[in-house]
PDB file of N, CA and C in Angstrom:
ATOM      1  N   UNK A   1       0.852  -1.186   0.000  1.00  0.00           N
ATOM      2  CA  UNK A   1       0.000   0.000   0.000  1.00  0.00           C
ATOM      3  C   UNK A   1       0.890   1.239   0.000  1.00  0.00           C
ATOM      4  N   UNK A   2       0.831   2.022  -1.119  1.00  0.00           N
ATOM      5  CA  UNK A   2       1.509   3.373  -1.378  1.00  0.00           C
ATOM      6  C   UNK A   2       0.799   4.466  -0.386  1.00  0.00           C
ATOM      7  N   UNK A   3       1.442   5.194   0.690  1.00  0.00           N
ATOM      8  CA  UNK A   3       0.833   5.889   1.174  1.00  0.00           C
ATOM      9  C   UNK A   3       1.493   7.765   0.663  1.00  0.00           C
ATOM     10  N   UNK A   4       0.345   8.425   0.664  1.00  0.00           N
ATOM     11  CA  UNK A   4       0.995  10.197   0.666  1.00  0.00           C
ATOM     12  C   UNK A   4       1.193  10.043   2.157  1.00  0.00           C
ATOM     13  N   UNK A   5       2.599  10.488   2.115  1.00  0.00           N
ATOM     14  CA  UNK A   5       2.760  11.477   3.836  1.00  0.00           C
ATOM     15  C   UNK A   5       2.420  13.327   3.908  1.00  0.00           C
ATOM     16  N   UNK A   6       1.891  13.717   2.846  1.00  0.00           N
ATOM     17  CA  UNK A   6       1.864  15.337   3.001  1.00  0.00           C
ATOM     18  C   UNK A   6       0.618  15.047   2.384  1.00  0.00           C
ATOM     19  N   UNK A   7      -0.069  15.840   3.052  1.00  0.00           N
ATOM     20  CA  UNK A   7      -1.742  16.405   2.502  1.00  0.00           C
ATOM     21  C   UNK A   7      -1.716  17.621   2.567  1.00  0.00           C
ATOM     22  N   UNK A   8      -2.544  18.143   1.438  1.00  0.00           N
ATOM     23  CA  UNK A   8      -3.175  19.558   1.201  1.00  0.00           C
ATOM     24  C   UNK A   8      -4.121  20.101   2.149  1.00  0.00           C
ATOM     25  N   UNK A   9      -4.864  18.826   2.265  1.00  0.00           N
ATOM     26  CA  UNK A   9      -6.380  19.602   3.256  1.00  0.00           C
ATOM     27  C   UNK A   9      -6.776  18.619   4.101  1.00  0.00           C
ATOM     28  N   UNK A  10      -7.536  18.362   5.441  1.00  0.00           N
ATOM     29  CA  UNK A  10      -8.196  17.973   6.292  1.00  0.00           C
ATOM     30  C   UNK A  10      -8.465  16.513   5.730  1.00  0.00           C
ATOM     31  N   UNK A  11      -9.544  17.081   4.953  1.00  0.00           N
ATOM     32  CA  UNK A  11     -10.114  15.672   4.247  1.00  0.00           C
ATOM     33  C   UNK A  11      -9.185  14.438   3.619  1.00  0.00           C
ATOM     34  N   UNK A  12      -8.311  15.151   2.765  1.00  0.00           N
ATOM     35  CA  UNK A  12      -7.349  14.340   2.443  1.00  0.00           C
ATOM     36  C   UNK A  12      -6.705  13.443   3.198  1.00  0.00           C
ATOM     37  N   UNK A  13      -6.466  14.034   4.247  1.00  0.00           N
ATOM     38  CA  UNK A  13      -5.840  13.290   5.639  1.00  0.00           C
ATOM     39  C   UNK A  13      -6.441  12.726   6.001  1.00  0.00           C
ATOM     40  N   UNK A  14      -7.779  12.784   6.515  1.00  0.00           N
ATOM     41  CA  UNK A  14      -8.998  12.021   6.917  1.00  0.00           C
ATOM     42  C   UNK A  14      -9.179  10.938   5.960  1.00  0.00           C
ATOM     43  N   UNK A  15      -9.133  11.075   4.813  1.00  0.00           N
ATOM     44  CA  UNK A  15      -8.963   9.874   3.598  1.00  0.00           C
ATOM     45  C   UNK A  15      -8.126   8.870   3.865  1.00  0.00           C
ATOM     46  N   UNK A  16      -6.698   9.653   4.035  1.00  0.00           N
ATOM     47  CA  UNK A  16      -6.065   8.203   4.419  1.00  0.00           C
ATOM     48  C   UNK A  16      -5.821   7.542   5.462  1.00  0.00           C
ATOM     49  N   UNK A  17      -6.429   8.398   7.016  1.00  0.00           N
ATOM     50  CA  UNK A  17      -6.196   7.572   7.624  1.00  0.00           C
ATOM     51  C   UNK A  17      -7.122   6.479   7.807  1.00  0.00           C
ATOM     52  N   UNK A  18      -7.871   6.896   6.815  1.00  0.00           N
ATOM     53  CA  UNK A  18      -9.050   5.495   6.891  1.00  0.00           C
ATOM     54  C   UNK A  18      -8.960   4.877   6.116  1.00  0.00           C
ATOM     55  N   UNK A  19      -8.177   4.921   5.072  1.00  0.00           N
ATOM     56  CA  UNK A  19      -7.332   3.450   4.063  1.00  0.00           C
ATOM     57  C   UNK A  19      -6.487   3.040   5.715  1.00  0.00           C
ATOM     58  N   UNK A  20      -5.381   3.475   5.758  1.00  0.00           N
ATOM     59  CA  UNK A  20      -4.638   2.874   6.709  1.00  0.00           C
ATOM     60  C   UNK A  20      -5.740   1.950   7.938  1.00  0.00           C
ATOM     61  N   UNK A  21      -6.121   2.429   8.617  1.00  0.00           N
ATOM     62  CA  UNK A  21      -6.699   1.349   9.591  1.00  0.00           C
ATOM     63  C   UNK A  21      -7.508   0.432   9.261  1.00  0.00           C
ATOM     64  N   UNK A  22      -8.632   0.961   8.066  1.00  0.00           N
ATOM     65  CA  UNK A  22      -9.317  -0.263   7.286  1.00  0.00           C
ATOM     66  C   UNK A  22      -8.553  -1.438   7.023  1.00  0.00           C
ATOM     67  N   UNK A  23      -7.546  -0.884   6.035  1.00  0.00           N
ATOM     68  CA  UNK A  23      -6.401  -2.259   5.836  1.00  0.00           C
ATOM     69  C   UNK A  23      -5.767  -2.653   7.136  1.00  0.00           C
ATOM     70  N   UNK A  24      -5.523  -2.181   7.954  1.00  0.00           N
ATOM     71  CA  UNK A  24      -5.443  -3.255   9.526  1.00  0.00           C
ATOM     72  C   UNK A  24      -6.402  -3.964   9.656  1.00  0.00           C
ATOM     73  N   UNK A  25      -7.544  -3.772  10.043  1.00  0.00           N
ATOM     74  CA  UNK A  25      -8.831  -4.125  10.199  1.00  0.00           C
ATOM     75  C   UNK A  25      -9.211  -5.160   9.272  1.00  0.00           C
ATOM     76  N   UNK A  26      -8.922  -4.893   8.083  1.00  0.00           N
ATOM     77  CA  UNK A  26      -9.003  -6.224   7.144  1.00  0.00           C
ATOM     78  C   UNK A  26      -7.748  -6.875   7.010  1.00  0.00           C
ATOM     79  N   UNK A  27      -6.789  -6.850   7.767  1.00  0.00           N
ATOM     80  CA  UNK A  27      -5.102  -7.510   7.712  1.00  0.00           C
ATOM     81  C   UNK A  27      -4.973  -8.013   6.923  1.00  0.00           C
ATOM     82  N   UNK A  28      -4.970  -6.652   5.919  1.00  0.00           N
ATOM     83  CA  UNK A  28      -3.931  -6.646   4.924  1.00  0.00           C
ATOM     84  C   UNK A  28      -2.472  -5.620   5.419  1.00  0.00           C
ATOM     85  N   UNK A  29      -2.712  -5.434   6.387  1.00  0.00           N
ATOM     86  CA  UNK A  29      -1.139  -4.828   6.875  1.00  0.00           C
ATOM     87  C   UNK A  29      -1.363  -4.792   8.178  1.00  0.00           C
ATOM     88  N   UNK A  30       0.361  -5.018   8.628  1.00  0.00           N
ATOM     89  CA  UNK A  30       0.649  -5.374   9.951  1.00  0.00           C
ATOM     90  C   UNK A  30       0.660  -4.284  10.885  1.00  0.00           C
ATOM     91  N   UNK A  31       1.080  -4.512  12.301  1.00  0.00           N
ATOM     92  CA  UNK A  31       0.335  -4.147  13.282  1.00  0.00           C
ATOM     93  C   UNK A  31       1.415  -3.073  13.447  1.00  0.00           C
ATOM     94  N   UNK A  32       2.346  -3.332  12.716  1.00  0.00           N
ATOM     95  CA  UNK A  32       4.168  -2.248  13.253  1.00  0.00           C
ATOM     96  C   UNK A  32       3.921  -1.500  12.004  1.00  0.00           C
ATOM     97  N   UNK A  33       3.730  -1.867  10.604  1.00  0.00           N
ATOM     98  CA  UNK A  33       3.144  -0.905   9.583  1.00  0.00           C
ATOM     99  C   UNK A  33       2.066   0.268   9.907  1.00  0.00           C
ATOM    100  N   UNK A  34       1.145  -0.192  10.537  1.00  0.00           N
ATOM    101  CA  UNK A  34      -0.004   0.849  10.680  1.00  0.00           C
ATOM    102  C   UNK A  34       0.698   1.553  12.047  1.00  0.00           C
ATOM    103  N   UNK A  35       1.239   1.224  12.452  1.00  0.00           N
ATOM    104  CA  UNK A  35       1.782   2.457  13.899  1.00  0.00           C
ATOM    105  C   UNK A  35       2.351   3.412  13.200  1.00  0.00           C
ATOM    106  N   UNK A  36       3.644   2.576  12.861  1.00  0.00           N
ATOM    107  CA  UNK A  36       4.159   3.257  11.500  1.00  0.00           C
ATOM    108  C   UNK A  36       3.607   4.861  11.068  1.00  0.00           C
ATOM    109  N   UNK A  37       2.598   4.305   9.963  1.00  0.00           N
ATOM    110  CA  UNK A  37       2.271   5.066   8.968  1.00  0.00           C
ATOM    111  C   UNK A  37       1.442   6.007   9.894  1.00  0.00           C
ATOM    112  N   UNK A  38       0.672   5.563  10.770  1.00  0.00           N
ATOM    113  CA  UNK A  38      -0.098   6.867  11.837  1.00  0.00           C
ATOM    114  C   UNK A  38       1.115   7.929  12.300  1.00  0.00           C
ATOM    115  N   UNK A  39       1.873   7.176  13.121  1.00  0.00           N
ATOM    116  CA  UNK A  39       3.171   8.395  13.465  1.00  0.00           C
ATOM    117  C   UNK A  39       3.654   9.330  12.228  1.00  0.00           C
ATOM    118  N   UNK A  40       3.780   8.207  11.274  1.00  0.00           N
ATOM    119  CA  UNK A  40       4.388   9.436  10.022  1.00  0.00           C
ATOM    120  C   UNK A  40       3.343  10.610   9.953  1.00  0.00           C
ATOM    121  N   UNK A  41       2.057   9.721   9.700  1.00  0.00           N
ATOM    122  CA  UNK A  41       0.864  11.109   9.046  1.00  0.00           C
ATOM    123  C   UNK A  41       1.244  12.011  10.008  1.00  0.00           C
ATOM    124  N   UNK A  42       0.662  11.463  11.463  1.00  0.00           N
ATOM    125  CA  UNK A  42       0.891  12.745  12.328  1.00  0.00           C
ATOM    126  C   UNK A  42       2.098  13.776  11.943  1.00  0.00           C
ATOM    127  N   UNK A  43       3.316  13.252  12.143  1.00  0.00           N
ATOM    128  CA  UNK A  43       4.440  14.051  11.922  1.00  0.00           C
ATOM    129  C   UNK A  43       4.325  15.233  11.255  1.00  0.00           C
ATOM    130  N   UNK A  44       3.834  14.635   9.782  1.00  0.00           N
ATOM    131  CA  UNK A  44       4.022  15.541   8.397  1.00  0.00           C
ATOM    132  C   UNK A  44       2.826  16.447   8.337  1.00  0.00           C
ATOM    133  N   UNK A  45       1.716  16.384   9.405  1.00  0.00           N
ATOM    134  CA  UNK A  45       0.332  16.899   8.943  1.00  0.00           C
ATOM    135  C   UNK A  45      -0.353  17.287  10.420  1.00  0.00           C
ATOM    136  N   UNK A  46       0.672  17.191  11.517  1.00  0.00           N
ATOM    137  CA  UNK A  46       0.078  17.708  13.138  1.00  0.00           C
ATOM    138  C   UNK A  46      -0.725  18.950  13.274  1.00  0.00           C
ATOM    139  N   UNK A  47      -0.944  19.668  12.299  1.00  0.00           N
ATOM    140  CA  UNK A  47      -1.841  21.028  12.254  1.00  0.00           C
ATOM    141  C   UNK A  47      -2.838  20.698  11.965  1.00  0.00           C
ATOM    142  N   UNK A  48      -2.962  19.850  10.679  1.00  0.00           N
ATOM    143  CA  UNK A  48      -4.171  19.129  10.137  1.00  0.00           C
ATOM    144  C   UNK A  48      -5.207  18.018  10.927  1.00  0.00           C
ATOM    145  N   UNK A  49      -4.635  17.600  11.924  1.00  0.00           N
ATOM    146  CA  UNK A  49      -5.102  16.510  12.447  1.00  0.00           C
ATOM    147  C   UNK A  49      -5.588  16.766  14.269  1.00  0.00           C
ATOM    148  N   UNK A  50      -4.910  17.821  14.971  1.00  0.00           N
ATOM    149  CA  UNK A  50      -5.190  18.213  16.134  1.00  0.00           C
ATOM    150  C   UNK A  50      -4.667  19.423  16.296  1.00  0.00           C
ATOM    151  N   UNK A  51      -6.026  20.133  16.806  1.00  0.00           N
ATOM    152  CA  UNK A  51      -5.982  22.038  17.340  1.00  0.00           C
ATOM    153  C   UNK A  51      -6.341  21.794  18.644  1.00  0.00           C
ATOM    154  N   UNK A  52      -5.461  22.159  19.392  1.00  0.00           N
ATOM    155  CA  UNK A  52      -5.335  22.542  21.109  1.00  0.00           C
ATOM    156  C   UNK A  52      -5.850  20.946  21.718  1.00  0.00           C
ATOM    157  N   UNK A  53      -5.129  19.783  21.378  1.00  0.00           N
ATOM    158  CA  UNK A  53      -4.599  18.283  21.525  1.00  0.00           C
ATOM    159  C   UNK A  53      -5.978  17.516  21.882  1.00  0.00           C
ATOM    160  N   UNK A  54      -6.817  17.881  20.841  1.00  0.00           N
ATOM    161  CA  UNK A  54      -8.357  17.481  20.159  1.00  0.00           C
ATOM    162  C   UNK A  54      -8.076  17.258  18.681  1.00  0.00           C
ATOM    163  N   UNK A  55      -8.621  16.265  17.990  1.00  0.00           N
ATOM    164  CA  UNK A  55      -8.868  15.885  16.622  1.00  0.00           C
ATOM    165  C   UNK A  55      -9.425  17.400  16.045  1.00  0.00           C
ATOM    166  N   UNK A  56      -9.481  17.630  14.800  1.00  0.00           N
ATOM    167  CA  UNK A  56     -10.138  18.221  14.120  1.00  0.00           C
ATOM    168  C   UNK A  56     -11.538  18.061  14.208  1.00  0.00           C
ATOM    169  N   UNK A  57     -12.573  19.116  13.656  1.00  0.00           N
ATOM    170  CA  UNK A  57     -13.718  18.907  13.124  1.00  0.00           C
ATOM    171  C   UNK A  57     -13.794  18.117  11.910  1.00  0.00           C
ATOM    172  N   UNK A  58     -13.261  18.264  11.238  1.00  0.00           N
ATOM    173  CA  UNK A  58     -13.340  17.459   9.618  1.00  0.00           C
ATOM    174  C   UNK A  58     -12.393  16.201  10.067  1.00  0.00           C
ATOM    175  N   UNK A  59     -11.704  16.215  10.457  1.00  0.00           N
ATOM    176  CA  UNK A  59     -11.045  15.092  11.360  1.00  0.00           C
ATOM    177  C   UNK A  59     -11.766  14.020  11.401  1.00  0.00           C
ATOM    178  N   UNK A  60     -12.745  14.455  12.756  1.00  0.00           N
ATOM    179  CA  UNK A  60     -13.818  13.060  13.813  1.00  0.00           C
ATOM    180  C   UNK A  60     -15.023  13.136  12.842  1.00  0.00           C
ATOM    181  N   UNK A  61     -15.595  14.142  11.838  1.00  0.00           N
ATOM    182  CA  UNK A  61     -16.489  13.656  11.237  1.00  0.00           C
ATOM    183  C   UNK A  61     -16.131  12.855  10.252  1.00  0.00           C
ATOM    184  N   UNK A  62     -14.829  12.841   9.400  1.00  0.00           N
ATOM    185  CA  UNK A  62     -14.688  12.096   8.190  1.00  0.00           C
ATOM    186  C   UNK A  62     -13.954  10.332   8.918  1.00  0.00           C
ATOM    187  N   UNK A  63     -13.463  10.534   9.919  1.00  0.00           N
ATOM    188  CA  UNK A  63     -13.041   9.238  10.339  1.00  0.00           C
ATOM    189  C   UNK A  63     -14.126   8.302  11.482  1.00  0.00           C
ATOM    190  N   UNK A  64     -14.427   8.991  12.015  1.00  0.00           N
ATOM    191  CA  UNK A  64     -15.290   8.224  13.457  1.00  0.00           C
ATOM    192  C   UNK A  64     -14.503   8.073  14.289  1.00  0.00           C
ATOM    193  N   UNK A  65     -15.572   7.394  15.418  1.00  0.00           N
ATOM    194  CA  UNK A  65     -14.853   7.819  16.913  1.00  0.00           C
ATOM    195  C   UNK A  65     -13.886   6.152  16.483  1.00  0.00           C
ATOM    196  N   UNK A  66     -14.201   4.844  15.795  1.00  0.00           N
ATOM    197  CA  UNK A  66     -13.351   4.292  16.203  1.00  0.00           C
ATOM    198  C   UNK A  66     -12.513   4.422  16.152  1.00  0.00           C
ATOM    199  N   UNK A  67     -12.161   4.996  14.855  1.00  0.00           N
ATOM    200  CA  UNK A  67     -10.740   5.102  13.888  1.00  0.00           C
ATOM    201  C   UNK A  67     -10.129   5.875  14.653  1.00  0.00           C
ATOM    202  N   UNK A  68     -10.735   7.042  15.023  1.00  0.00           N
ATOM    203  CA  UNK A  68     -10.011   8.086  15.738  1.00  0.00           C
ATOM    204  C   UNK A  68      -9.328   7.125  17.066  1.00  0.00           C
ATOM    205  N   UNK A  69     -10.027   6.528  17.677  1.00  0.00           N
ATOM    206  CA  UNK A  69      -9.302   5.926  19.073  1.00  0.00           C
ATOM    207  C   UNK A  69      -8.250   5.184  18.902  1.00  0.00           C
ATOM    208  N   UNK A  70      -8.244   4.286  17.707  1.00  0.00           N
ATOM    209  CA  UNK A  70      -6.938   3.704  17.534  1.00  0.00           C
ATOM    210  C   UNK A  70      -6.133   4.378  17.464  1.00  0.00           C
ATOM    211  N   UNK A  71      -6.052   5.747  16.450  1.00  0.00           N
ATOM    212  CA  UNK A  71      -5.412   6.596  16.087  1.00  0.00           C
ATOM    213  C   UNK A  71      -4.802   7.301  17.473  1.00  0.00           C
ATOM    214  N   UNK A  72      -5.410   7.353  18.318  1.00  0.00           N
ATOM    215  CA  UNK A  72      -5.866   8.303  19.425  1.00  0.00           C
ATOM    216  C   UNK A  72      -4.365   7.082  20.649  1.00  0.00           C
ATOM    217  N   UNK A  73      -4.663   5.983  20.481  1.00  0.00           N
ATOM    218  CA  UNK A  73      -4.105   5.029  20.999  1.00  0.00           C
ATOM    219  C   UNK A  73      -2.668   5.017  20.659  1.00  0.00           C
ATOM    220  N   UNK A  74      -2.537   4.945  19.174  1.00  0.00           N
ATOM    221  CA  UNK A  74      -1.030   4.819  18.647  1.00  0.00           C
ATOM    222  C   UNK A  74      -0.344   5.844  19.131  1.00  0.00           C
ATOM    223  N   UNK A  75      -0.733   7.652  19.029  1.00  0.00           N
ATOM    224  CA  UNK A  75       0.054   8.375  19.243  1.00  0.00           C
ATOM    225  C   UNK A  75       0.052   8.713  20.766  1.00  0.00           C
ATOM    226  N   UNK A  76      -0.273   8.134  21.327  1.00  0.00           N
ATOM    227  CA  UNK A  76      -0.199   8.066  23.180  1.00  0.00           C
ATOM    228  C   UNK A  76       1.416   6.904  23.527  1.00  0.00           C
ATOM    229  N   UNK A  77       1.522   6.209  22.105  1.00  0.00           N
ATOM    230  CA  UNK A  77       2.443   5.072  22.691  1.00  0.00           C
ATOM    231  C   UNK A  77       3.789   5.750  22.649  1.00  0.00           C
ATOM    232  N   UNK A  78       4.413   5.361  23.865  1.00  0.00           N
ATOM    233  CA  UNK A  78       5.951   5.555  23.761  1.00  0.00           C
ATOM    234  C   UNK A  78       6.745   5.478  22.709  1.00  0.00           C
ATOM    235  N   UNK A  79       7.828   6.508  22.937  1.00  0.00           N
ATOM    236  CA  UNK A  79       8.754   6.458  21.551  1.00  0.00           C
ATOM    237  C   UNK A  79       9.898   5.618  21.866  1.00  0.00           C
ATOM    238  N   UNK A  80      10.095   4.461  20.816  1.00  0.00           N
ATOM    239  CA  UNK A  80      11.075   3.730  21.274  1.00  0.00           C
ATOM    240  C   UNK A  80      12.451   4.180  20.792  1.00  0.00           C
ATOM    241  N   UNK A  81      13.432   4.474  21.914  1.00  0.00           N
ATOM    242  CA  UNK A  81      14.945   4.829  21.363  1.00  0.00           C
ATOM    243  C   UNK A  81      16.034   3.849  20.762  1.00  0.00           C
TER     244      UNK A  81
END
């Protein structure tokens, strides 16, 4: 699965993070891939994705609360050195 790490807009982002966990969810990709690729999005797109360390509006409506919690889950996890 080819992922964009830079998005233009909200939605876009919201787009993929719901390819990404879907394909967990249907395991077609692994469990260290999708941490992965959540940390990257965040990285490249942290404006886009949380204002004052809340999801977006276009955020939680285009993903849902589950997606969001996994999401919500991964970037709570420790950074391994």
């Amino acid at each position: 699965m080819e992922l964009k790490l830079f998005h233009r807009t909200q939605r876009e982002l919201a787009t993929t993070i719901n390819q990404v966990v879907d394909a967990y969810w249907r395991n077609e990709m692994a469990e260290k891939h999708l941490i992965e690729n959540i940390k990257a999005l965040y990285n490249n797109n942290s404006e886009k994705l949380l204002k004052e360390d809340k999801f977006t509006t276009i955020i939680q409506q285009q993903c849902g609360k589950r997606r969001l919690s996994v999401v919500k889950n991964i970037l709570e996890l420790p950074v391994k050195l």
